Coordinates of C-alpha atoms in Angstrom, one line a residue:
X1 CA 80.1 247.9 93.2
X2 CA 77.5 245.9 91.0
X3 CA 79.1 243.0 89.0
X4 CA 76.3 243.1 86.9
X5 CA 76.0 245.7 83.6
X6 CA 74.3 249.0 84.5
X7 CA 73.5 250.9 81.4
X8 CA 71.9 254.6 81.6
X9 CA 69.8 254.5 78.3
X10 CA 69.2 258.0 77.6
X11 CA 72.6 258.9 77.4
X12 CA 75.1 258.9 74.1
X13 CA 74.3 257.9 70.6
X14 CA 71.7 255.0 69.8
X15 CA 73.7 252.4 67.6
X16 CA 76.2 251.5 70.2
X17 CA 73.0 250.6 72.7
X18 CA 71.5 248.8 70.4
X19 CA 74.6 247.0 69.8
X20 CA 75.3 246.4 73.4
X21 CA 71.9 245.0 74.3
X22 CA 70.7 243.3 71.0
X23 CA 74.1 241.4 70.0
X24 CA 74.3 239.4 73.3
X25 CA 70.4 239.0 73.2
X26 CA 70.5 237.5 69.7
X27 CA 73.4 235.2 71.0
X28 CA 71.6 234.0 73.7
X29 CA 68.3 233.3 72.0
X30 CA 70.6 231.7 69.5
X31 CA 71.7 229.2 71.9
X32 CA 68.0 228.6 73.1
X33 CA 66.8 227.8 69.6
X34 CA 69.8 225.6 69.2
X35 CA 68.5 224.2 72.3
X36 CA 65.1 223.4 70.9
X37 CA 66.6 222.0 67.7
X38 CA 68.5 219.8 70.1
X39 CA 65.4 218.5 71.4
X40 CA 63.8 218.0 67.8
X41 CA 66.7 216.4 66.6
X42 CA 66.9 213.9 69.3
X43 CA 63.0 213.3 68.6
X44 CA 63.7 212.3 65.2
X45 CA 65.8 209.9 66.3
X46 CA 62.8 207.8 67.6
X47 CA 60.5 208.8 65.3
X48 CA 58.2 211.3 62.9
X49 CA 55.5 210.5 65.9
X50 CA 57.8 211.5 68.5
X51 CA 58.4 214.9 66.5
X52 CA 55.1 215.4 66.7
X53 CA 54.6 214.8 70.1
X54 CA 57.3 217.1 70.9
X55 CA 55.7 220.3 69.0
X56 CA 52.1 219.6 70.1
X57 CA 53.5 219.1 73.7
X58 CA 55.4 222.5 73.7
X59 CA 52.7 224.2 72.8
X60 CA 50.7 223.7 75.2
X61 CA 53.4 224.3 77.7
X62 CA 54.4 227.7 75.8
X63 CA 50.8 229.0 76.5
X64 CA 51.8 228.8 80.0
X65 CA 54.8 230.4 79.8
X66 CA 52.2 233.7 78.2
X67 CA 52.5 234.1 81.5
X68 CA 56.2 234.4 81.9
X69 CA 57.1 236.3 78.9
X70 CA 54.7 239.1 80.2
X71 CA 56.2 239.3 83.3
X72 CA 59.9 239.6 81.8
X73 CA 57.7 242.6 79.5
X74 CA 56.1 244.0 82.4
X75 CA 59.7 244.2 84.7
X76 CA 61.6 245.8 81.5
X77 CA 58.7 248.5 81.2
X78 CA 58.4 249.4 84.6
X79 CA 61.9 249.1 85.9
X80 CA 63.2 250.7 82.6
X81 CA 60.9 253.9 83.0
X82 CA 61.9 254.8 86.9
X83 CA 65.0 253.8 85.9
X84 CA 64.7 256.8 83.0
X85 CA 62.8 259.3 85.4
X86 CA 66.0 258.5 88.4
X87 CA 63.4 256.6 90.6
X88 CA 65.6 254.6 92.5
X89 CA 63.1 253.3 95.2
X90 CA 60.3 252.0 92.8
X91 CA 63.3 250.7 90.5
X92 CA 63.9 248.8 93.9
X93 CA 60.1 248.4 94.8
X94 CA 59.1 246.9 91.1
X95 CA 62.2 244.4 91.5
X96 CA 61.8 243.0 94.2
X97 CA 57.8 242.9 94.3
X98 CA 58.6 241.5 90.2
X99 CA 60.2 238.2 91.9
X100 CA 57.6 237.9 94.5
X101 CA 54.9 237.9 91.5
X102 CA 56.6 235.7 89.7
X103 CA 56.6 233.0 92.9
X104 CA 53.6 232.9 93.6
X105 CA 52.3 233.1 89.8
X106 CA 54.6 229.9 89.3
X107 CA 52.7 227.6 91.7
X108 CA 49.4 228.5 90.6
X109 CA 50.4 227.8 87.2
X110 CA 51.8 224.4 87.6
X111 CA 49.0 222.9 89.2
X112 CA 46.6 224.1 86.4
X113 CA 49.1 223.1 84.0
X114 CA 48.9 219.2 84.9
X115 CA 45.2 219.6 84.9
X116 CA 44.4 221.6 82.2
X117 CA 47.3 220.1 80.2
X118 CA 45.9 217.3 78.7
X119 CA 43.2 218.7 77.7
X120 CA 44.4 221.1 75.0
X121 CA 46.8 218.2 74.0
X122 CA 44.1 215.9 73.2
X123 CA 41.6 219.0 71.2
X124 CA 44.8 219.6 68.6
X125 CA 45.6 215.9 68.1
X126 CA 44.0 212.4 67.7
X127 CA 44.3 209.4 69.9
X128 CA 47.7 207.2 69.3
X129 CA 50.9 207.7 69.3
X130 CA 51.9 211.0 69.1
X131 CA 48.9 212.6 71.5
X132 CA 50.7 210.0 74.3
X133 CA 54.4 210.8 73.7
X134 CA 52.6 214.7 73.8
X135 CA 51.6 214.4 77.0
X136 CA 53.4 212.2 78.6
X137 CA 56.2 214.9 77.6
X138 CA 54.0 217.9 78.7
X139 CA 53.5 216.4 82.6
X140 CA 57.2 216.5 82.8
X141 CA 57.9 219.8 81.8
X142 CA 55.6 221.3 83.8
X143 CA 58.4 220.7 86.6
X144 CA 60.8 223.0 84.3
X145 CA 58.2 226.1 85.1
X146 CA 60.0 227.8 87.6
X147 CA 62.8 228.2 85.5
X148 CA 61.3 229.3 82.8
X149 CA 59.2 231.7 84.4
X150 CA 61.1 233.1 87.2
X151 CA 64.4 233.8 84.9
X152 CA 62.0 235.6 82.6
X153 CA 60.6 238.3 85.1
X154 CA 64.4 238.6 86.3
X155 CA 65.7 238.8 82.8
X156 CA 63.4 241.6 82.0
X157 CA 65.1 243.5 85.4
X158 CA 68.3 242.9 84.0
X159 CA 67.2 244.1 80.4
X160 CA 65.7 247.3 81.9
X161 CA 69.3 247.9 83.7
X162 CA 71.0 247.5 79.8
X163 CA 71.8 243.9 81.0
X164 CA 71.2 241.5 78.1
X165 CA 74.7 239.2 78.7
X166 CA 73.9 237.2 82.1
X167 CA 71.1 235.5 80.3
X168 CA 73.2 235.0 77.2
X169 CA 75.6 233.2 79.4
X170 CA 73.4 231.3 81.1
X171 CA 71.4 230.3 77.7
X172 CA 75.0 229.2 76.5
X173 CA 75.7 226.6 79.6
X174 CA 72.3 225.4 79.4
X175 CA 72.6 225.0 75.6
X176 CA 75.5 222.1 76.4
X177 CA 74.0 221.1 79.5
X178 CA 71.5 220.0 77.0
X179 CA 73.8 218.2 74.6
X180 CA 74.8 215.9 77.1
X181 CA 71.5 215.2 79.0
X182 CA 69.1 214.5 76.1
X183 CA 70.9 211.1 75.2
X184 CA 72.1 210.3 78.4
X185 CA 68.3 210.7 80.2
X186 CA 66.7 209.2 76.7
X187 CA 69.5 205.8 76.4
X188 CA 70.8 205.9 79.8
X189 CA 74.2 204.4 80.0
X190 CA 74.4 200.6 78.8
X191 CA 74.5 198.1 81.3
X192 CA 73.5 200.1 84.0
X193 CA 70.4 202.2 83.0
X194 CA 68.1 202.1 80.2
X195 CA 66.8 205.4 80.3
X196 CA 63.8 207.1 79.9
X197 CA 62.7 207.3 76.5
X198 CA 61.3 210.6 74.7
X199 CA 60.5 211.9 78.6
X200 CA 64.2 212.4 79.0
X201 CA 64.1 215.4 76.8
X202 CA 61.8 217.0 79.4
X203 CA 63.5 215.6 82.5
X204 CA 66.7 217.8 80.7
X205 CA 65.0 220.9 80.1
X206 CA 63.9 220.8 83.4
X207 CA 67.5 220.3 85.1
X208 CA 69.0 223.4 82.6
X209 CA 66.7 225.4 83.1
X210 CA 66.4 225.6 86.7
X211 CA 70.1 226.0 86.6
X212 CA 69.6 229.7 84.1
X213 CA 66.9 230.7 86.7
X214 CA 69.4 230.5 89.5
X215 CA 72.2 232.1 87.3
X216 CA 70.2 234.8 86.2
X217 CA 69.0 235.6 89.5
X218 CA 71.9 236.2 90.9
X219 CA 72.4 238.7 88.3
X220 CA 69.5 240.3 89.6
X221 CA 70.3 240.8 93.1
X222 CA 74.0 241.6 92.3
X223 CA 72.2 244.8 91.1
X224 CA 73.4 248.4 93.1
X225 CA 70.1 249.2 93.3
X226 CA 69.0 245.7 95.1
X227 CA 72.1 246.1 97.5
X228 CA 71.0 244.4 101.3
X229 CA 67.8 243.7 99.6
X230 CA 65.7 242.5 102.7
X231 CA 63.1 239.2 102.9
X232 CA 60.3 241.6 104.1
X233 CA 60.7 243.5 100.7
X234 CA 59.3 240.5 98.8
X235 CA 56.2 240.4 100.8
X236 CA 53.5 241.1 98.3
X237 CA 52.8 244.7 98.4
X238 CA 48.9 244.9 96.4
X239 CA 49.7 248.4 94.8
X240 CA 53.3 247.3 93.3
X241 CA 51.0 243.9 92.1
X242 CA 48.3 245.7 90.9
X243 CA 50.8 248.3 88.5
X244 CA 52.3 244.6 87.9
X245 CA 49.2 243.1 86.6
X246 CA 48.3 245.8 84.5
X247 CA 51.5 245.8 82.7
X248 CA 51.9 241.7 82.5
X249 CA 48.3 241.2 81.3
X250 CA 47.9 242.7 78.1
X251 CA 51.3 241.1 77.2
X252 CA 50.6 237.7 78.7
X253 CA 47.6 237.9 76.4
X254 CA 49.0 238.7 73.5
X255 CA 51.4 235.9 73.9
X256 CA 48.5 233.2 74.5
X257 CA 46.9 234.8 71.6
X258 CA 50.0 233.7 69.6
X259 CA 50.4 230.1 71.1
X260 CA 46.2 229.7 70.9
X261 CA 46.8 231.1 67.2
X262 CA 49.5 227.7 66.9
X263 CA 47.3 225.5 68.0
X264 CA 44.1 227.0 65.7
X265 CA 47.4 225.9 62.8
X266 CA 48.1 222.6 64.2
X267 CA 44.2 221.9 64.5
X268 CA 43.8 223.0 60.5
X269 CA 47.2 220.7 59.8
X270 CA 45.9 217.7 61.7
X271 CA 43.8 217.0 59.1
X272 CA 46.7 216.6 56.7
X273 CA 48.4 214.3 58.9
X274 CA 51.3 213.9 61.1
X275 CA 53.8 214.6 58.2
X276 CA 52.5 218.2 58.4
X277 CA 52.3 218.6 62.2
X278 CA 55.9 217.4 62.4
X279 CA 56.8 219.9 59.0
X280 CA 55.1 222.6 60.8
X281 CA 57.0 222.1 64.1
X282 CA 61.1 221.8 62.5
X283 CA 60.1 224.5 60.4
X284 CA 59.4 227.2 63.2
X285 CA 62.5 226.3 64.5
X286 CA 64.1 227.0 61.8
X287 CA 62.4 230.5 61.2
X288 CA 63.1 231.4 64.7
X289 CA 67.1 231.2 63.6
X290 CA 67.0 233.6 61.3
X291 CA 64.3 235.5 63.7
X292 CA 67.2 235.8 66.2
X293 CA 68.9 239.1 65.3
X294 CA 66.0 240.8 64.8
X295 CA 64.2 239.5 67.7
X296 CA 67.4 240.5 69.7
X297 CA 67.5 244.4 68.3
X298 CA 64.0 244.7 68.9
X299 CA 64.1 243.4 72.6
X300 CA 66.8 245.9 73.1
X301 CA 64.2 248.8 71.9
X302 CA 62.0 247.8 74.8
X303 CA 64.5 249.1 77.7
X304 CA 65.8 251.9 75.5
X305 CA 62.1 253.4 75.2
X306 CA 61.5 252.8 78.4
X307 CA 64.1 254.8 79.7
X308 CA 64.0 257.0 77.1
X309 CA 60.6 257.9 77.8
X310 CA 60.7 258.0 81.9
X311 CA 63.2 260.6 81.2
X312 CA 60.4 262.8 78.6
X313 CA 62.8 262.4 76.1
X314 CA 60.1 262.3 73.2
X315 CA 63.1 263.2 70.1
X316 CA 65.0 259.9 71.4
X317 CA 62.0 258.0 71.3
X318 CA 61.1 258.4 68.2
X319 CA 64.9 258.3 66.6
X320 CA 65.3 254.4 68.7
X321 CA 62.1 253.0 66.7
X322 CA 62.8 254.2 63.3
X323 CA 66.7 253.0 63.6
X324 CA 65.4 249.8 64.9
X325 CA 63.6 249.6 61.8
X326 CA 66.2 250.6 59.3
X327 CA 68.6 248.0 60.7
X328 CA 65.7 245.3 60.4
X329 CA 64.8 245.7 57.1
X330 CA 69.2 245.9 56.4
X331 CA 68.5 241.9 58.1
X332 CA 65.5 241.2 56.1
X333 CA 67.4 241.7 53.3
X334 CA 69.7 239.0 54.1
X335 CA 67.4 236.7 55.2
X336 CA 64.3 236.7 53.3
X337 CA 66.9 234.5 50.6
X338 CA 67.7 232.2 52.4
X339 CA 64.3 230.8 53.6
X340 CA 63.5 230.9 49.2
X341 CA 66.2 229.0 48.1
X342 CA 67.6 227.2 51.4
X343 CA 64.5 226.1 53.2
X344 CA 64.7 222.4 51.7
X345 CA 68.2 222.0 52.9
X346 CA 67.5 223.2 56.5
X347 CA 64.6 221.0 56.7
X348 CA 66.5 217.9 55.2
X349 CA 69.2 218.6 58.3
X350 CA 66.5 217.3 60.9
X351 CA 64.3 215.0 58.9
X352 CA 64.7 212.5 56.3
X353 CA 61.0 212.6 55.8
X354 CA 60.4 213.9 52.2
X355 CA 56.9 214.3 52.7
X356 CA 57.6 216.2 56.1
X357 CA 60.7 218.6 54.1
X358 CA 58.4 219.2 50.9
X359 CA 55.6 220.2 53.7
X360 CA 58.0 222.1 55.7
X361 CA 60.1 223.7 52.9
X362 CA 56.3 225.5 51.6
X363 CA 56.6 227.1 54.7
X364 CA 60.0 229.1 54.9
X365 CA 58.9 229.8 50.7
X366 CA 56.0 231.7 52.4
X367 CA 57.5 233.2 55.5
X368 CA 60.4 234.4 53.5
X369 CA 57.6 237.4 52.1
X370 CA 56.3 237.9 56.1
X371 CA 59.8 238.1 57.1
X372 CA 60.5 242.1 57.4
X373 CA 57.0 242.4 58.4
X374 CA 57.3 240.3 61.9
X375 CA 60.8 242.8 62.3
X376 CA 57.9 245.4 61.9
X377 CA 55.4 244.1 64.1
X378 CA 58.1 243.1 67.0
X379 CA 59.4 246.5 66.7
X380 CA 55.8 247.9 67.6
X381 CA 55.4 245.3 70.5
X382 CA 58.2 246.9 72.0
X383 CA 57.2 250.4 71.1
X384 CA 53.9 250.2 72.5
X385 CA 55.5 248.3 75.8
X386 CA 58.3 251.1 76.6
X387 CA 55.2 253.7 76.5
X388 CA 53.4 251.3 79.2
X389 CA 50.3 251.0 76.4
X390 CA 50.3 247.1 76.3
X391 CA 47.0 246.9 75.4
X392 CA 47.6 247.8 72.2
X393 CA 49.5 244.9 71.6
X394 CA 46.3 242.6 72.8
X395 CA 44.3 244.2 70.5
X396 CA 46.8 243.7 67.5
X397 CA 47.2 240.3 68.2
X398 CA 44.2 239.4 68.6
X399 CA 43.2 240.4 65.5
X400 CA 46.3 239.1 63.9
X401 CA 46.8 235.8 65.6
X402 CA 43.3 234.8 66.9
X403 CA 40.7 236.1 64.7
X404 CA 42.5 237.1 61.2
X405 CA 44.4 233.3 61.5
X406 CA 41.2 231.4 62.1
X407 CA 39.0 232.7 59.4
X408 CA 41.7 233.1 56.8
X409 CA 42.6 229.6 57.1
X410 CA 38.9 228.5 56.9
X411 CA 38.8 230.9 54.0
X412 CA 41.7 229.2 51.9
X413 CA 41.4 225.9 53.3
X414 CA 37.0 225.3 54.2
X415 CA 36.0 227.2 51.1
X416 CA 38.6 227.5 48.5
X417 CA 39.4 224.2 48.9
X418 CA 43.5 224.2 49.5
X419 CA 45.8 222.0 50.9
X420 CA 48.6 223.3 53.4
X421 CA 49.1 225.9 50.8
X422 CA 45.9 227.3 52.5
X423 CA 46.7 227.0 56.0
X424 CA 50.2 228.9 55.1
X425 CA 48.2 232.1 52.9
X426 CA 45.9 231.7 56.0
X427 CA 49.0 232.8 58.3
X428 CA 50.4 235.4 55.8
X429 CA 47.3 237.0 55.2
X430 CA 46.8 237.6 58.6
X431 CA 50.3 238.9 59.3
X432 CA 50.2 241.6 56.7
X433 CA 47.1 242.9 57.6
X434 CA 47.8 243.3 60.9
X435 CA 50.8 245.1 60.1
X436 CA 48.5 247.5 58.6
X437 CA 47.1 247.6 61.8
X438 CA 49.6 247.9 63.9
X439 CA 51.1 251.0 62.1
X440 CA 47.8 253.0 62.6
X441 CA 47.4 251.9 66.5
X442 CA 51.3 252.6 67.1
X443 CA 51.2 256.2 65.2
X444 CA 48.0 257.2 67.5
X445 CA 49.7 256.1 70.7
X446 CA 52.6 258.0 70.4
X447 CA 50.5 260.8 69.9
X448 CA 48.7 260.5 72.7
X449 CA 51.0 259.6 75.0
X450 CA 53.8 262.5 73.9
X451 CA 51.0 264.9 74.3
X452 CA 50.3 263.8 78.1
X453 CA 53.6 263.2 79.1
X454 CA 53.9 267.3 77.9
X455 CA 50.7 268.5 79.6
X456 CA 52.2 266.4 82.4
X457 CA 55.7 268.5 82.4
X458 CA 54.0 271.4 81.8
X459 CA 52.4 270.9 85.4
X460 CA 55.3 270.1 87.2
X461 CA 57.1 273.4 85.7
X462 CA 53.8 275.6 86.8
X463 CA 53.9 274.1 90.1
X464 CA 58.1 274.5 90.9
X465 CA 57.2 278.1 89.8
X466 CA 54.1 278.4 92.1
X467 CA 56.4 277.9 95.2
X468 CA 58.8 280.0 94.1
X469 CA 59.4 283.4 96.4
X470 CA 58.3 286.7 94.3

């Protein structure tokens, strides 16, 4: 019997899957943001230069990981929908070809990472300082690749199964892991080592995260389905990659679109100084607390219309994405006060900047209005992903995060003249109308895609009748 959690999605009342999938999500990506503000606290330790170091160099490693988070996407979508439709062989088939992508996608990656690298570290920042400590950071964590990468794609296997808690856990060990290794590798230990500076941060991602890929891999092949899973299986099979490809793509995309779209901020902030490169970077870790619930209850629609939909169940569909926005906007309510009124505070707990918290604090004041509008647009993401449609969410992004963040900025900042105030309307203008835009693409795809998935049944039915005796 599987030790991991096998959940059949189409089954029983929505609340309590959404419970059971989004509460140990949100945990987990609690811990990981912790994680992050581990790393940013132990930054500004050394300095405001090594803050910035440490959110220029994570971009540019996060626009790798597009990659990754595509994958984890693409697994959940596919998995989740023969899952829905009782397709137990190309549950197993997309599995275990999922991991075999996700290999080979990992080396390539890291060898154009340490190339490539340095290049998009020195476009978004100027020479000094912080560009060094950037990427002298960045080379490290390229090592850290694997983990990230490969205990995506296997999360989203689990996720598709109803399996949110084995990455929780692992998040969680890693989380402490993390605690303990970021002084240790930075200071060493008196007397005997003196440590490695502002690299140990990466040196200790890279350790705890290898250790979560390993954990949540096991999860993955403690799976029923992937009982006596064989070696040959993982041999790359080009129809599985191809199906693969198609999903991962348009998500993998998206998700550069959004890092490109940080460093199109960062390269508008530059110009105001470090102080606002570093504001910019503790701030999003701070948004991305409060993001947590809702980022867990809409990573739990994904598997729920996935399976939903692989089993034509067009009512349940429909029901999951309106109560995953009825609980968000119960969560906006909560939150959108606290990034008003408690922004200064939460920046003043990682910075004793005032120029970086009065910088920082603008921020939250803005994103406090986009706040039920990313529950919104995630909600969509996931929408448009359970219906395998992820182009959609290319298109939205790109729009929203490429071309909408680029020329509003230059709007408020080139031509009206603002300071960071600009660069943050720039953001929110962008947001909401792509919201608008999102609404429109994600009410057309349904239509489409419940109307096919009909004409589709209606086909089998005809053709089970055909063979019928008279």
């Amino acid at each position: 019997m599987s030790i991991t959690r096998d959940l059949d999605l189409t089954q029983g009342p929505l609340l309590p899957h959404f419970r059971a999938l989004a509460v140990p999500a949100a945990f987990g990506m609690l811990f990981s943001t912790l994680y992050n503000l581990v790393d940013v606290y132990w930054a500004g330790r050394l300095s405001t230069e090594a803050q910035a170091g440490l959110a220029i160099g994570f971009q540019a490693f996060f626009i790798m990981m597009a990659i990754g988070f595509g994958l984890g996407a693409a697994m959940s979508a596919l998995v989740s929908n023969a899952k829905g439709s009782r397709d137990t062989s190309s549950v197993r088939a997309f599995a275990l070809q999922g991991i075999a992508f996700g290999v080979i996608a990992t080396l390539i990656l890291m060898v154009l990472g340490w190339i490539v690298g340095p290049y998009l570290i020195a476009l978004v920042s100027e020479p000094g300082g912080y560009r060094d400590a950037a990427t002298g950071y960045f080379n490290w964590l390229v090592l850290s690749l694997p983990g990230f990468f490969l205990a995506y794609g296997a999360n989203g296997i689990l996720q598709a199964h109803g399996d949110t808690v084995t990455l929780q856990r692992g998040l969680i060990v890693a989380f402490f892991a993390n605690v303990v290794l970021n002084p240790l590798l930075m200071f060493g230990v008196p007397g005997i080592w003196d440590g490695m500076g502002f690299n140990g941060i990466a040196l200790s991602t890279v350790i705890s995260q290898t250790g979560v890929m390993l954990w949540v891999l096991r999860g993955v092949f403690a799976l029923d389905v992937l009982r006596d899973a064989r070696l040959a299986e993982l041999r790359p099979n080009a129809t599985k990659f191809r199906q693969i490809t198609a999903q991962l793509l348009p998500a993998s995309t998206a998700m550069m679109v959004m890092f490109i779209s940080g460093f199109v901020v960062q390269y508008a902030l530059k110009g105001f100084g470090e102080d606002a490169i570093a504001a910019y970077g503790v701030a999003l870790r701070i948004e991305q607390i409060l993001l947590l619930p809702v980022l867990g209850m809409t990573g739990a629609l994904l598997p729920i219309i996935g399976q939903s939909f692989g089993a034509s169940d067009h009512q349940r569909v429909k029901d999951a994405l309106f109560l995953c926005w009825k609980i968000g906007s119960a969560m906006s309510v909560f939150a959108m006060p606290l990034l008003w009124f408690g922004g200064r505070y939460a920046m003043g707990l990682f910075t004793e900047n005032p120029a970086v918290i009065d910088i920082g604090a603008s921020y939250l004041l803005v994103d406090g209005f986009l706040f039920p509008i990313y529950m919104m647009l995630f909600a969509i993401n996931s929408f448009l992903q359970g219906l395998k449609r992820p182009i959609w969410t290319l298109w939205i992004s790109v729009y929203r995060q490429g071309v909408g963040v680029a020329l509003f900025i230059w709007l408020y900042v080139g031509v009206f003249g603002l300071d960071v105030w600009g660069v943050w309307f720039g953001i929110g203008t962008a947001v909401s109308t792509g919201w608008i835009v999102a609404l429109l693409v994600a009410r057309r795809v349904a239509n489409q895609e419940i109307a096919k998935s009909l004409a589709t049944a209606n086909v089998r039915r005809s053709d089970t009748h055909s063979t019928l005796p008279p």
